[in-house]
Every structure is written in structure tokens, then in C-alpha cells.
Amino acid sequence: MSLDYKENFEQMKIAGSLAAETLDEVTAYVKPGVTTNKIDQICYEFIRDNGGYSAPLFYKGFPKTCCTSVNHVVCHGIPSTKYLMEGDIINIDVTSIVNGWHGDTSRMFFVGDVSVKCKNLVSATYNSMMNAISIIKNGINLGDIGETIQTYVEKKGFSVVRDFCGHGIGKVFHESPNVLHYGKKGDGIKLKTGMIFTVEPMVNEGIFNTKVLKDGWTAVTKDKSLSAQFEHTVGVTDAGFEIFTKSKKNFEQPPYLL
């Protein structure tokens, strides 16, 4: 790994901060009666007005700025004229490009009052991500991350999606290594100081199987059960980790106090 990783980390902080601030900005708009297109517009304008570009927009043909994944949509939901309804849960996933560097993050949001079932699923997903991030440091194996997530999630009675994973990131949107959210301690490559990647577990209420709809993007749970996801972009340091996509408003998991 290049010795100039600290300079890389400074660039990632800028890109990651803009992504996190975009989610902070859109939070007040996530309510019943709002379309996912409106959410997408807010994200597009905020990234643009703050000196960035949206990485998903036109990426491999993706038509929108952000991904909006509602209820049983696991990931890559395409914003549309669909209205959010009371009791929905939604993941909003944004990636900003600043100075050629990518900051990638997503959060769950509650639409009005949601069920206890929804709250438990979302909380378990957030905690699994943070538990995994907390062990990151130079010298551990990638499989340690996956095992930490899988063990926590399954103890809560949920399942971890196998079909999608975290990824290396930096000047390239998606690169190696693939960061699986399940696995065994000691498996996979050893982490090295300076590595940058995402941790983004997708957790289903029911079985972990998914399918992609005819639009070629939208992934849903095969059994139509609820799904939740959180994502941070992190860097490996000698002593531990650095999160580049933390909310400046401390919006960590819903409900968010505006």
C-alpha cells in the first residue's frame, strides 16, 4: 500500500462528508406523501450545489442520483413517482464524487410511525455494521468482518443477504476487495493500513434469497419479507479504522431528531 495513504484519507473525508451531508439534508423530506423522485432531486441538487457529482447517475445505465429501496427492496431501487406511505421503511444510498474520489453511504429511514418489527430489523442491521467496523484494523482478515455481521444478525433471528457485498473504493467506484457480510473468522485476505472499502450489510426479515426485477437493477427479497441496509465507507489504520461517511448531525439510525 502506498505510503501516501494519509493524503488519500484526507480526500476520502471530503467525498465522504458530502455524501453524509446529503443524507442529512434529505432527512427532513422523508415523510408520507413524498415521492422517491423528490428524494432523488434533493440529493442531486445538494451534491451539485456543494461541488460534487453523483457517482450512480448514468453508472452502467443507472438513471438516477441515488438508490431508494423501500420495504422488501434489498438494494438498487430506482427513484420513481412512487409515494412513500405511513409505516414504510426506506434505504437511501448516495455516492458523491469530489476531486475524483468517491464517498459511498446509505441509511435507513422510517416513514412516519413504523412497526416494532421494522424497528427491530433496522436496529439489528445498524448494530451489525457498527460491530463489524469496530473490529477493523491492520492485520485482521476480511472474513472476520463477515462473521461478526452474520453472527449478530442470525442471533436476532434475521438473515444476511449473500448476493451483494461491500467493495473497495477510492478513485474507482467499485474495486477489490469484495467485502462479504457473512463468513468465517480467519478467511479472506488480511487488511492492511491504507485500504479503503465499504461495509454495507443487507439484512432480511425472512430468508436471505433475492431476485433482480426486469429493470435490471432493483433487487428484492424472494419471499417479499422486509429488508434493511446501512453503509459506511471506512479506511484501515495501524490502530483501527476511520469512518469517512459519519453524519455531522449524529443521524446514525432512525428515528432522527430534526
CSV table of C-alpha atoms in Angstrom, one decimal:
chain,number,residue,atom,x,y,z
A,1,MET,CA,0.0,0.0,0.0
A,2,SER,CA,1.2,3.4,-0.9
A,3,LEU,CA,2.8,5.4,1.9
A,4,ASP,CA,0.7,8.5,0.9
A,5,TYR,CA,-2.5,6.8,2.3
A,6,LYS,CA,-3.0,9.7,4.7
A,7,GLU,CA,-3.3,12.1,1.8
A,8,ASN,CA,-5.8,9.6,0.3
A,9,PHE,CA,-7.7,9.6,3.5
A,10,GLU,CA,-8.0,13.4,3.5
A,11,GLN,CA,-9.5,13.2,0.0
A,12,MET,CA,-11.9,10.5,1.2
A,13,LYS,CA,-13.0,12.6,4.1
A,14,ILE,CA,-14.1,15.3,1.7
A,15,ALA,CA,-16.1,13.0,-0.6
A,16,GLY,CA,-17.5,11.0,2.3
A,17,SER,CA,-18.6,14.1,4.2
A,18,LEU,CA,-20.5,15.4,1.2
A,19,ALA,CA,-22.3,12.0,0.9
A,20,ALA,CA,-23.2,12.0,4.6
A,21,GLU,CA,-24.4,15.6,4.5
A,22,THR,CA,-26.6,14.7,1.5
A,23,LEU,CA,-28.4,12.2,3.7
A,24,ASP,CA,-28.5,14.7,6.5
A,25,GLU,CA,-30.2,17.2,4.1
A,26,VAL,CA,-32.8,14.8,2.7
A,27,THR,CA,-33.8,13.5,6.2
A,28,ALA,CA,-36.5,16.2,6.7
A,29,TYR,CA,-38.2,15.3,3.4
A,30,VAL,CA,-38.7,11.6,4.2
A,31,LYS,CA,-42.3,11.5,5.2
A,32,PRO,CA,-45.7,10.1,3.9
A,33,GLY,CA,-46.8,11.5,0.6
A,34,VAL,CA,-43.3,12.3,-0.8
A,35,THR,CA,-42.2,10.6,-4.0
A,36,THR,CA,-38.8,8.8,-4.3
A,37,ASN,CA,-38.3,11.1,-7.3
A,38,LYS,CA,-38.4,14.1,-5.0
A,39,ILE,CA,-35.8,12.5,-2.7
A,40,ASP,CA,-33.6,11.9,-5.7
A,41,GLN,CA,-34.0,15.5,-6.9
A,42,ILE,CA,-33.0,16.8,-3.4
A,43,CYS,CA,-29.9,14.6,-3.4
A,44,TYR,CA,-28.9,15.6,-6.9
A,45,GLU,CA,-29.2,19.3,-6.2
A,46,PHE,CA,-27.4,19.1,-2.9
A,47,ILE,CA,-24.4,17.2,-4.3
A,48,ARG,CA,-24.3,19.5,-7.3
A,49,ASP,CA,-24.5,22.7,-5.2
A,50,ASN,CA,-21.8,21.6,-2.9
A,51,GLY,CA,-19.1,20.9,-5.6
A,52,GLY,CA,-19.7,17.2,-6.2
A,53,TYR,CA,-21.1,14.8,-8.8
A,54,SER,CA,-23.3,11.8,-8.3
A,55,ALA,CA,-21.5,8.5,-9.0
A,56,PRO,CA,-24.6,6.4,-9.5
A,57,LEU,CA,-26.1,8.8,-12.1
A,58,PHE,CA,-25.7,7.0,-15.5
A,59,TYR,CA,-23.3,4.4,-13.9
A,60,LYS,CA,-23.7,1.4,-16.2
A,61,GLY,CA,-27.0,2.9,-17.2
A,62,PHE,CA,-28.5,3.6,-13.8
A,63,PRO,CA,-30.9,6.5,-14.4
A,64,LYS,CA,-30.9,8.4,-11.1
A,65,THR,CA,-28.7,10.1,-8.5
A,66,CYS,CA,-29.5,7.8,-5.5
A,67,CYS,CA,-31.0,4.4,-4.8
A,68,THR,CA,-34.2,4.4,-2.9
A,69,SER,CA,-35.1,0.9,-1.6
A,70,VAL,CA,-38.5,0.6,0.1
A,71,ASN,CA,-39.7,-2.2,2.3
A,72,HIS,CA,-38.9,-5.5,0.6
A,73,VAL,CA,-36.4,-3.9,-1.9
A,74,VAL,CA,-33.0,-5.0,-0.8
A,75,CYS,CA,-30.9,-2.5,-2.8
A,76,HIS,CA,-30.6,-0.5,-6.1
A,77,GLY,CA,-34.2,0.7,-6.0
A,78,ILE,CA,-34.8,3.3,-8.7
A,79,PRO,CA,-36.5,6.5,-7.7
A,80,SER,CA,-39.9,7.0,-9.3
A,81,THR,CA,-43.3,8.6,-9.0
A,82,LYS,CA,-44.0,6.1,-6.1
A,83,TYR,CA,-45.3,7.8,-3.0
A,84,LEU,CA,-43.9,6.9,0.4
A,85,MET,CA,-46.6,5.7,2.8
A,86,GLU,CA,-47.0,5.7,6.6
A,87,GLY,CA,-45.2,2.7,8.0
A,88,ASP,CA,-42.7,2.2,5.2
A,89,ILE,CA,-39.0,1.8,5.7
A,90,ILE,CA,-36.6,3.1,3.1
A,91,ASN,CA,-32.9,2.9,2.4
A,92,ILE,CA,-31.4,5.9,0.6
A,93,ASP,CA,-27.9,5.2,-0.9
A,94,VAL,CA,-25.8,8.0,-2.2
A,95,THR,CA,-22.2,8.2,-3.6
A,96,SER,CA,-20.6,11.6,-4.2
A,97,ILE,CA,-17.5,12.2,-6.3
A,98,VAL,CA,-15.3,15.1,-5.2
A,99,ASN,CA,-11.9,15.7,-6.8
A,100,GLY,CA,-12.2,12.2,-8.3
A,101,TRP,CA,-12.7,10.5,-5.0
A,102,HIS,CA,-15.9,8.5,-4.1
A,103,GLY,CA,-17.8,8.7,-0.8
A,104,ASP,CA,-20.4,6.0,-0.5
A,105,THR,CA,-23.0,5.7,2.2
A,106,SER,CA,-26.6,4.7,2.9
A,107,ARG,CA,-29.0,5.0,5.8
A,108,MET,CA,-32.4,3.6,6.7
A,109,PHE,CA,-35.3,6.0,7.3
A,110,PHE,CA,-38.7,5.5,9.0
A,111,VAL,CA,-41.7,6.9,7.1
A,112,GLY,CA,-44.0,8.1,9.9
A,113,ASP,CA,-44.7,5.6,12.6
A,114,VAL,CA,-43.4,2.1,11.8
A,115,SER,CA,-44.0,-1.3,13.4
A,116,VAL,CA,-41.9,-2.9,16.1
A,117,LYS,CA,-40.9,-5.5,13.6
A,118,CYS,CA,-39.4,-2.7,11.3
A,119,LYS,CA,-37.6,-1.1,14.2
A,120,ASN,CA,-36.0,-4.4,15.3
A,121,LEU,CA,-34.8,-5.2,11.8
A,122,VAL,CA,-33.4,-1.7,11.2
A,123,SER,CA,-31.7,-1.7,14.6
A,124,ALA,CA,-30.1,-5.1,14.1
A,125,THR,CA,-28.8,-4.1,10.7
A,126,TYR,CA,-27.2,-0.9,12.0
A,127,ASN,CA,-25.7,-2.7,15.0
A,128,SER,CA,-24.3,-5.4,12.8
A,129,MET,CA,-22.5,-2.9,10.6
A,130,MET,CA,-21.1,-0.9,13.6
A,131,ASN,CA,-20.0,-4.1,15.4
A,132,ALA,CA,-18.1,-5.2,12.3
A,133,ILE,CA,-16.5,-1.7,11.7
A,134,SER,CA,-15.4,-1.7,15.4
A,135,ILE,CA,-13.0,-4.7,14.8
A,136,ILE,CA,-11.3,-3.3,11.7
A,137,LYS,CA,-7.6,-2.8,12.0
A,138,ASN,CA,-4.4,-3.7,10.2
A,139,GLY,CA,-3.8,-7.5,10.2
A,140,ILE,CA,-7.3,-8.9,10.7
A,141,ASN,CA,-8.9,-11.0,7.9
A,142,LEU,CA,-11.8,-9.9,5.7
A,143,GLY,CA,-13.7,-13.0,7.0
A,144,ASP,CA,-13.7,-11.5,10.5
A,145,ILE,CA,-16.0,-8.7,9.3
A,146,GLY,CA,-18.4,-11.2,7.7
A,147,GLU,CA,-18.5,-13.4,10.7
A,148,THR,CA,-19.2,-10.5,13.0
A,149,ILE,CA,-22.2,-9.4,11.0
A,150,GLN,CA,-23.6,-12.8,10.3
A,151,THR,CA,-23.3,-14.0,13.9
A,152,TYR,CA,-25.1,-10.9,15.3
A,153,VAL,CA,-27.8,-10.9,12.7
A,154,GLU,CA,-28.7,-14.5,13.0
A,155,LYS,CA,-28.8,-14.3,16.8
A,156,LYS,CA,-31.5,-11.7,16.2
A,157,GLY,CA,-33.5,-14.1,14.0
A,158,PHE,CA,-32.8,-12.4,10.7
A,159,SER,CA,-30.7,-13.4,7.6
A,160,VAL,CA,-27.8,-11.8,5.8
A,161,VAL,CA,-28.0,-11.3,2.0
A,162,ARG,CA,-25.4,-13.2,0.1
A,163,ASP,CA,-25.9,-11.8,-3.4
A,164,PHE,CA,-24.4,-8.4,-2.7
A,165,CYS,CA,-21.4,-7.2,-0.8
A,166,GLY,CA,-19.2,-4.3,0.2
A,167,HIS,CA,-16.3,-3.3,-2.0
A,168,GLY,CA,-13.1,-1.4,-2.3
A,169,ILE,CA,-13.5,2.2,-3.2
A,170,GLY,CA,-11.4,5.4,-3.8
A,171,LYS,CA,-10.8,6.9,-7.2
A,172,VAL,CA,-12.8,4.0,-8.5
A,173,PHE,CA,-16.4,3.4,-7.5
A,174,HIS,CA,-16.2,-0.4,-7.2
A,175,GLU,CA,-12.9,-2.3,-7.0
A,176,SER,CA,-11.4,-5.1,-5.0
A,177,PRO,CA,-11.7,-6.4,-2.4
A,178,ASN,CA,-15.2,-7.7,-2.1
A,179,VAL,CA,-16.4,-7.4,1.5
A,180,LEU,CA,-18.8,-10.2,2.3
A,181,HIS,CA,-21.2,-9.8,5.1
A,182,TYR,CA,-21.1,-13.4,6.1
A,183,GLY,CA,-18.2,-15.9,6.5
A,184,LYS,CA,-15.7,-17.3,8.9
A,185,LYS,CA,-13.1,-15.7,11.1
A,186,GLY,CA,-9.6,-16.1,9.5
A,187,ASP,CA,-10.9,-16.4,6.0
A,188,GLY,CA,-10.0,-13.9,3.2
A,189,ILE,CA,-7.2,-11.5,2.7
A,190,LYS,CA,-5.5,-9.7,5.6
A,191,LEU,CA,-6.4,-6.0,6.0
A,192,LYS,CA,-3.6,-3.5,5.5
A,193,THR,CA,-3.2,0.0,6.7
A,194,GLY,CA,-4.4,2.4,3.9
A,195,MET,CA,-7.1,0.1,2.5
A,196,ILE,CA,-10.5,1.8,1.8
A,197,PHE,CA,-13.7,-0.1,1.4
A,198,THR,CA,-17.4,-0.1,2.2
A,199,VAL,CA,-19.2,-2.1,4.9
A,200,GLU,CA,-22.9,-2.3,3.9
A,201,PRO,CA,-24.8,-5.3,5.3
A,202,MET,CA,-28.2,-6.1,3.8
A,203,VAL,CA,-30.4,-7.9,6.3
A,204,ASN,CA,-33.7,-9.6,5.6
A,205,GLU,CA,-36.6,-10.3,7.9
A,206,GLY,CA,-37.1,-13.7,6.2
A,207,ILE,CA,-34.8,-15.9,4.0
A,208,PHE,CA,-31.6,-14.3,2.5
A,209,ASN,CA,-32.5,-15.1,-1.1
A,210,THR,CA,-33.0,-12.2,-3.5
A,211,LYS,CA,-34.0,-11.7,-7.1
A,212,VAL,CA,-33.5,-8.8,-9.5
A,213,LEU,CA,-36.5,-7.3,-11.3
A,214,LYS,CA,-36.9,-6.8,-15.0
A,215,ASP,CA,-35.4,-3.3,-14.9
A,216,GLY,CA,-32.1,-5.0,-14.3
A,217,TRP,CA,-31.4,-3.1,-11.1
A,218,THR,CA,-34.0,-3.4,-8.4
A,219,ALA,CA,-33.2,-6.3,-6.0
A,220,VAL,CA,-36.0,-7.6,-3.8
A,221,THR,CA,-36.4,-10.3,-1.2
A,222,LYS,CA,-37.6,-13.6,-2.8
A,223,ASP,CA,-40.1,-14.2,0.0
A,224,LYS,CA,-41.3,-10.5,-0.1
A,225,SER,CA,-40.1,-10.0,3.5
A,226,LEU,CA,-38.7,-6.7,4.7
A,227,SER,CA,-35.1,-5.8,4.1
A,228,ALA,CA,-32.8,-3.2,5.6
A,229,GLN,CA,-29.3,-1.8,4.9
A,230,PHE,CA,-26.7,0.6,6.2
A,231,GLU,CA,-23.4,1.6,4.7
A,232,HIS,CA,-20.3,3.4,5.6
A,233,THR,CA,-17.0,3.9,3.8
A,234,VAL,CA,-14.0,3.2,6.0
A,235,GLY,CA,-10.3,3.2,5.9
A,236,VAL,CA,-7.9,0.9,7.7
A,237,THR,CA,-5.3,2.4,10.1
A,238,ASP,CA,-2.5,0.9,12.1
A,239,ALA,CA,-4.5,1.2,15.3
A,240,GLY,CA,-8.0,0.7,13.9
A,241,PHE,CA,-10.3,2.4,11.4
A,242,GLU,CA,-11.6,5.7,10.2
A,243,ILE,CA,-15.2,6.2,9.0
A,244,PHE,CA,-15.4,8.8,6.2
A,245,THR,CA,-19.2,9.0,6.0
A,246,LYS,CA,-20.3,9.9,9.5
A,247,SER,CA,-23.2,12.3,9.9
A,248,LYS,CA,-22.3,15.7,11.2
A,249,LYS,CA,-25.8,15.8,12.8
A,250,ASN,CA,-25.3,12.5,14.5
A,251,PHE,CA,-28.0,10.9,12.4
A,252,GLU,CA,-26.9,7.4,12.9
A,253,GLN,CA,-30.1,5.3,12.9
A,254,PRO,CA,-33.7,6.3,12.9
A,255,PRO,CA,-35.7,7.9,14.2
A,256,TYR,CA,-33.7,11.1,13.5
A,257,LEU,CA,-34.4,14.1,15.7
A,258,LEU,CA,-34.7,17.1,13.4
